[in-house]
mmCIF file of C-alpha atoms and ligand atoms in Angstrom:
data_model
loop_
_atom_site.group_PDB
_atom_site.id
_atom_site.type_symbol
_atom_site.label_atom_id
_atom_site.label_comp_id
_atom_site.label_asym_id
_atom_site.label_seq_id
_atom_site.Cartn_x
_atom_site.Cartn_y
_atom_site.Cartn_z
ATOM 1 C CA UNK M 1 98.822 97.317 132.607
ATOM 2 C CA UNK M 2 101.471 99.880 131.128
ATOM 3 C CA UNK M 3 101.521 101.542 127.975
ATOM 4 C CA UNK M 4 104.813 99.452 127.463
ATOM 5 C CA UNK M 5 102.722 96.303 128.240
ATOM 6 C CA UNK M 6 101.279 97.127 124.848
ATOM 7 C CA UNK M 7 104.057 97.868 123.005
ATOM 8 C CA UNK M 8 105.362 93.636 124.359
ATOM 9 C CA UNK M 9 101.606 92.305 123.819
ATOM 10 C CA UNK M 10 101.251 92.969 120.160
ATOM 11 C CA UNK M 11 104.903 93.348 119.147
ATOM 12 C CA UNK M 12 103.885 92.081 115.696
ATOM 13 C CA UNK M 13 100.951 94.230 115.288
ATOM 14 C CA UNK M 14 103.410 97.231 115.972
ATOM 15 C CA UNK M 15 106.260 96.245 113.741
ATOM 16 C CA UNK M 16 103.682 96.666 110.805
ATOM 17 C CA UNK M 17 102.498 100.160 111.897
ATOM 18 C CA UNK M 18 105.903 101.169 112.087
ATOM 19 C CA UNK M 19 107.604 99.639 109.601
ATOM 20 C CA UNK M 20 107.033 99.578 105.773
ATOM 21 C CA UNK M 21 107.986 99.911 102.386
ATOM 22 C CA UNK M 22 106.777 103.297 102.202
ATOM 23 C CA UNK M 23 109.187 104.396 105.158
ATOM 24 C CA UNK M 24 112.125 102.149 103.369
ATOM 25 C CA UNK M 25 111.307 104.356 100.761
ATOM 26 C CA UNK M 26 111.935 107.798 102.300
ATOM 27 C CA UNK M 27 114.910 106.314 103.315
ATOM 28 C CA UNK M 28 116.657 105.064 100.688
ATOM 29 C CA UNK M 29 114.599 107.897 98.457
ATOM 30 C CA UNK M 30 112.845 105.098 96.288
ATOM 31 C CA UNK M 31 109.275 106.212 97.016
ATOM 32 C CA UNK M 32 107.312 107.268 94.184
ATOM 33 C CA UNK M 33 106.643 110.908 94.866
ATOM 34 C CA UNK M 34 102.930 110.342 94.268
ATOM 35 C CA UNK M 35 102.885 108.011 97.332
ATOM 36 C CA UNK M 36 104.507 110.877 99.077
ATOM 37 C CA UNK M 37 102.362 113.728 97.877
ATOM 38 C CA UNK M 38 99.313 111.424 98.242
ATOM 39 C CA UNK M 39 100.229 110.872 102.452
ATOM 40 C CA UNK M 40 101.206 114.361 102.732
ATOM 41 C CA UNK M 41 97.965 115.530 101.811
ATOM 42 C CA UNK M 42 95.971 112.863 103.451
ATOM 43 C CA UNK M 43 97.899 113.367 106.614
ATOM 44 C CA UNK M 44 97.445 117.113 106.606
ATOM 45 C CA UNK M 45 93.442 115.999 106.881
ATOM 46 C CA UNK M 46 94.088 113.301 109.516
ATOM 47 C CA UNK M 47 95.945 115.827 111.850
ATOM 48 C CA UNK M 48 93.141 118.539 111.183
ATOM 49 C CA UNK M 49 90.715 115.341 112.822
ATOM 50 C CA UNK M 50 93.611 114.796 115.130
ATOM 51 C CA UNK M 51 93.733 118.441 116.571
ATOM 52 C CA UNK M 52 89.649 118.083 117.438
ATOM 53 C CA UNK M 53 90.306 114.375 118.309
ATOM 54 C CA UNK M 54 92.540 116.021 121.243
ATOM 55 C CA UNK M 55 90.846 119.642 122.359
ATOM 56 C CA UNK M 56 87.456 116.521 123.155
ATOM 57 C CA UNK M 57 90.404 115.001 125.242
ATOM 58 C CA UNK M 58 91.577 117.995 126.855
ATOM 59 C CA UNK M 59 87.658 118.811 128.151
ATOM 60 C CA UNK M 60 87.963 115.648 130.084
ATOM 61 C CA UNK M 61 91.104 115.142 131.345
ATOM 62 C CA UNK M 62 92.232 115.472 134.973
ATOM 63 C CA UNK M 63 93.805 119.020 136.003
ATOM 64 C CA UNK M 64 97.849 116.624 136.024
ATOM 65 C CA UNK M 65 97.292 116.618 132.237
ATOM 66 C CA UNK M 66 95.565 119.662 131.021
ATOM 67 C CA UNK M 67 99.263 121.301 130.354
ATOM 68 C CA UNK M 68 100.652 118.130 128.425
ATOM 69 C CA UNK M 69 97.769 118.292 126.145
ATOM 70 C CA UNK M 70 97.274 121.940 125.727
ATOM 71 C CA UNK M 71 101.410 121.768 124.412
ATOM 72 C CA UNK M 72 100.589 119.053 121.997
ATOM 73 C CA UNK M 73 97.582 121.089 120.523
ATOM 74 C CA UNK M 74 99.708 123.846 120.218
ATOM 75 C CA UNK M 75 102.154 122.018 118.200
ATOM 76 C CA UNK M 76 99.394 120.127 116.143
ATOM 77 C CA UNK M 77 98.146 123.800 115.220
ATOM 78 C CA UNK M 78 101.493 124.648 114.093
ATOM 79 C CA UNK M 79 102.162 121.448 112.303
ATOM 80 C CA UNK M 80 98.888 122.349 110.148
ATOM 81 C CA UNK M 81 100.995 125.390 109.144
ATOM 82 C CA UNK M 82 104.421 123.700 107.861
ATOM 83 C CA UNK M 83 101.724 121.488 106.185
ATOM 84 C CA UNK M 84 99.910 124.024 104.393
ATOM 85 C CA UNK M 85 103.745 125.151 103.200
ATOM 86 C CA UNK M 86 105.077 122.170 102.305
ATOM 87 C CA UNK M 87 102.214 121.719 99.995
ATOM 88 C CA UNK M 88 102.422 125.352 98.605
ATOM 89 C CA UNK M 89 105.680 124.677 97.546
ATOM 90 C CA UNK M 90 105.069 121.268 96.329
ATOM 91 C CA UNK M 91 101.900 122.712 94.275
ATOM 92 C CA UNK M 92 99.467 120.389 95.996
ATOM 93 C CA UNK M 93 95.852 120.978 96.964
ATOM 94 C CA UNK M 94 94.971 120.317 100.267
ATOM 95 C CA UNK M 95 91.317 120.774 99.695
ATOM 96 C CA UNK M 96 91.054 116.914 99.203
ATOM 97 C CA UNK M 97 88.532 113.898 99.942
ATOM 98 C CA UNK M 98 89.644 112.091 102.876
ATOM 99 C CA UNK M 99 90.885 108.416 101.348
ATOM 100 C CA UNK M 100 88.773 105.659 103.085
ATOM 101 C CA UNK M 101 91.337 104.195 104.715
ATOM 102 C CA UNK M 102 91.877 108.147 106.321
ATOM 103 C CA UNK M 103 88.240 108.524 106.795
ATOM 104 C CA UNK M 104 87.650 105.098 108.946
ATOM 105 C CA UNK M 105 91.117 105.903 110.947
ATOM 106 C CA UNK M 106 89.727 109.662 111.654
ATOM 107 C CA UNK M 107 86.102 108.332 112.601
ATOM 108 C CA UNK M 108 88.152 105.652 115.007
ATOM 109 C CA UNK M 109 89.230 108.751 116.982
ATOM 110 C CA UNK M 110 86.062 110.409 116.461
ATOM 111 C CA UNK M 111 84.635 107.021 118.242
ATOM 112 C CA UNK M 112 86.911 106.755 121.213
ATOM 113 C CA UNK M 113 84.804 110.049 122.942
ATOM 114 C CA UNK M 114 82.727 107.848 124.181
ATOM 115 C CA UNK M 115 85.271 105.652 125.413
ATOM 116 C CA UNK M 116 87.380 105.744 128.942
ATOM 117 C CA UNK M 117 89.246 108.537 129.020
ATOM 118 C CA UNK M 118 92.128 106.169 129.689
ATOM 119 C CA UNK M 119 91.339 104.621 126.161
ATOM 120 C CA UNK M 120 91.498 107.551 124.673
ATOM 121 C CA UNK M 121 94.755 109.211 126.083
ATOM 122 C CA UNK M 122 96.490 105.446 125.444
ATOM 123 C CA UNK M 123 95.514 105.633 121.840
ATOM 124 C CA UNK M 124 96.666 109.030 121.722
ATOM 125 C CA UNK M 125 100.089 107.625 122.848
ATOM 126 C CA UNK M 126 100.037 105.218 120.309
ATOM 127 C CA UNK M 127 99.541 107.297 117.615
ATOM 128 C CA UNK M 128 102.350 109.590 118.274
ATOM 129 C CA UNK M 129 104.465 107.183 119.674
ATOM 130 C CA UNK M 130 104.280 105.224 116.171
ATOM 131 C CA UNK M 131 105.317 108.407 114.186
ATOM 132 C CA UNK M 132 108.070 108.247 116.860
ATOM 133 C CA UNK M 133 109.277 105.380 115.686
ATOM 134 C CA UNK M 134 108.417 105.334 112.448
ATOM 135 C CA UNK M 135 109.809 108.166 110.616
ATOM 136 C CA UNK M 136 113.356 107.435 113.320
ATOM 137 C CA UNK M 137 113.445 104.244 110.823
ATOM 138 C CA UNK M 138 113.320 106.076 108.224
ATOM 139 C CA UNK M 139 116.256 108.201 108.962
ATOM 140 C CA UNK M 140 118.684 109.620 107.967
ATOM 141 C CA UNK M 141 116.148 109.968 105.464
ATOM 142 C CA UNK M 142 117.087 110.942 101.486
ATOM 143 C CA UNK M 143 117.304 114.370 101.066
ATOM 144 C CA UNK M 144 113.977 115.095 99.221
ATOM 145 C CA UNK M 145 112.473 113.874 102.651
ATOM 146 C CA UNK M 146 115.151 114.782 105.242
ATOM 147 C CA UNK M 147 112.621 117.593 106.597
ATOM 148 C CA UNK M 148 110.061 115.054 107.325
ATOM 149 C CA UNK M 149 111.915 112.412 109.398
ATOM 150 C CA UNK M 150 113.455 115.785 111.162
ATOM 151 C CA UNK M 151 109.907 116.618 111.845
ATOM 152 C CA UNK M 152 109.059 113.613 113.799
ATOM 153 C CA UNK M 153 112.553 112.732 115.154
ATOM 154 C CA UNK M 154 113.089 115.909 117.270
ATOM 155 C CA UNK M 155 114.036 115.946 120.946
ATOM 156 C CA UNK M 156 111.145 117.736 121.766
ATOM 157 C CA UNK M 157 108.495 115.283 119.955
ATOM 158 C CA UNK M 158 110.369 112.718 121.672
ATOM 159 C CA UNK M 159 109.496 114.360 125.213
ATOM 160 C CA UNK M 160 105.937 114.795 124.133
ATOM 161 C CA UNK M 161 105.985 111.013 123.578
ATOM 162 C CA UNK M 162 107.186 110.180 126.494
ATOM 163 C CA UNK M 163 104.992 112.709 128.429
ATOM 164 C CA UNK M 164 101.858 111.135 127.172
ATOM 165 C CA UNK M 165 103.529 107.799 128.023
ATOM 166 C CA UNK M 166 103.594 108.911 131.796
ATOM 167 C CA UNK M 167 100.107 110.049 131.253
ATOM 168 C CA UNK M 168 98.836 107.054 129.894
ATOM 169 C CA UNK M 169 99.987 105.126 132.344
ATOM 170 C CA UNK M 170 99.006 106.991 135.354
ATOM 171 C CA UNK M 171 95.553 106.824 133.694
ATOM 172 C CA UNK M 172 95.590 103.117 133.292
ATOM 173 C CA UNK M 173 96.664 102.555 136.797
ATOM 174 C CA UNK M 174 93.643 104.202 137.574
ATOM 175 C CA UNK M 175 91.521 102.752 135.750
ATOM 176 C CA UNK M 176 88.864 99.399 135.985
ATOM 177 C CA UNK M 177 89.810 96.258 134.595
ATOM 178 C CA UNK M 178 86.544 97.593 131.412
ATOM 179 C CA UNK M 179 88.590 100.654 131.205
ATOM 180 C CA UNK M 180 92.093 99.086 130.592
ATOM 181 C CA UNK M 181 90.498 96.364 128.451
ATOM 182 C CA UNK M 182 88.633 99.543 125.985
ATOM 183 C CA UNK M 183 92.864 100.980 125.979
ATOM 184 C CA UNK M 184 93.928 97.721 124.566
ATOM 185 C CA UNK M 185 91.861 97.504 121.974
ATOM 186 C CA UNK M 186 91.842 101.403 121.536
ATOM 187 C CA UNK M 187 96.025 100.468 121.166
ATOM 188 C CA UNK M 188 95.035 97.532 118.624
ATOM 189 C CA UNK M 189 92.918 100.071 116.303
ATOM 190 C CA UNK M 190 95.786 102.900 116.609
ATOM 191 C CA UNK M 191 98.303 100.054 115.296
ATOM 192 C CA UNK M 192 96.269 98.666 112.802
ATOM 193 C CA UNK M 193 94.881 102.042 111.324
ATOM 194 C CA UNK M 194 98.859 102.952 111.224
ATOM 195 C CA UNK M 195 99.816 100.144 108.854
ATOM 196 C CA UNK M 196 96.691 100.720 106.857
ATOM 197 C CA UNK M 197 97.618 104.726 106.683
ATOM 198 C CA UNK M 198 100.804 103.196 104.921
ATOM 199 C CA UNK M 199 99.021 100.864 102.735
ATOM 200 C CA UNK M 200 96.973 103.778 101.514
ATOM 201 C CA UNK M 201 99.998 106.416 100.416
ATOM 202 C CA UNK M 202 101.650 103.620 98.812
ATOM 203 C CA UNK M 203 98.955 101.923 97.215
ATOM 204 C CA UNK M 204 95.912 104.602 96.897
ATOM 205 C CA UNK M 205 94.232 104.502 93.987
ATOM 206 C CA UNK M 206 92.980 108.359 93.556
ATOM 207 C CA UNK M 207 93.126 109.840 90.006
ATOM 208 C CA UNK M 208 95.771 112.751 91.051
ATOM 209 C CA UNK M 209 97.249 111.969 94.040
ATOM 210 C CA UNK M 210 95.777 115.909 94.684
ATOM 211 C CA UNK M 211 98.251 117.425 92.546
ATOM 212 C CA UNK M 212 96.748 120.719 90.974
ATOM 213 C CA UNK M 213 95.842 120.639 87.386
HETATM 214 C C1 HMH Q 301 98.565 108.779 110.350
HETATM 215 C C2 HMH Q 301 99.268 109.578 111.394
HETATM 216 N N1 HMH Q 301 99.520 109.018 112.575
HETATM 217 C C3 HMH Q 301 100.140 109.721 113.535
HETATM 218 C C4 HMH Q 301 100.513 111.019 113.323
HETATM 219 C C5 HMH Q 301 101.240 111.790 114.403
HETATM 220 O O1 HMH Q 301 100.594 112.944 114.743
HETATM 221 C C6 HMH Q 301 100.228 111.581 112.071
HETATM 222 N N2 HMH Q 301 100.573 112.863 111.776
HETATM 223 N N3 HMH Q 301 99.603 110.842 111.129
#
């Protein structure tokens, strides 16, 4: 089983974590800016999970992928930074509660230590993979969010994809039949916790959306 064996085995699954109204919406700049301030600042906490999510990967992965990894984290730890100044500017506190939906997705990852490490690195891939794909529907992008579907569209993200794709799969061919069965559902959760991190920004019911004041 290959990581694009995934993508073909749940095609329907994976059309809903990477396409939505909410992306529609940064396209065609129809999005309510509360849904977008409210998924900025929830996504700022999911990639501060994310970044500890990865450095438990990178203690247990093989030597082949300790370089792969140790790039993403880098980029993760700058990514917290653009965060932190896109919400400056947009007058947003990041000090927020996690939104359920955020809160079951981060304990998810939290959960998948204790999984293969094959799991793990395939859900990785999936999660990247479907900003990927997501925010490159979303583009051109309207101008208020042009930055944002740059962000995620960039050669270099693209690589990174693609590296943990090769990963993933060289895992997985590894692997026991348990171990690629724990990486499909791993793949299934990623997909499903995607659409739901949608749902939330366009839907969530907090009382400020973490706006200051
Ligand atoms: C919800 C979510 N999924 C994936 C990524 C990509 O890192 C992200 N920043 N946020």
């Amino acid at each position: 089983m290959r990581p694009r064996d995934l993508l073909a085995r749940h095609q329907e699954l994976w059309r809903g974590a990477t396409r939505h109204p909410f992306l529609d919406g940064v396209r065609e700049g129809t999005l309510p800016r509360r849904a977008f301030e409210r998924w900025l600042v929830q996504d700022y906490l999911f990639v501060r999970e994310g970044l500890a999510f990865q450095a438990r990967l990178l203690a247990r992965a093989p030597r082949r992928d300790q370089r792969l990894l140790i790039g993403g984290l880098v980029a993760l730890e700058e990514e917290l930074g653009w965060f932190e100044e896109q919400a400056r500017r947009r007058n947003l506190d990041l000090d927020a509660r996690p939104h359920p939906a955020n809160a079951a997705y981060c304990g998810f990852l939290a959960g998948l230590e204790g999984e293969p490490y094959a799991a793990a690195l395939a859900a990785l891939w999936a999660l990247e993979r479907a900003y990927l794909e997501a925010w490159r529907g979303a583009a051109p992008g309207h101008p208020e969010y042009r930055e944002f579907v740059e962000h995620w569209t960039t050669p270099e993200f693209a690589d990174y994809v693609s590296g943990l794709e090769g990963a993933a799969e060289a895992a997985l061919g590894e692997a026991g039949e348990g171990a690629r069965g724990r990486a499909e559902e791993a793949f299934v959760g990623v997909a499903r916790f995607e659409r739901g991190f949608w749902e939330m920004a366009l839907e969530g019911t907090e009382e400020n959306g973490g706006r200051v004041g």
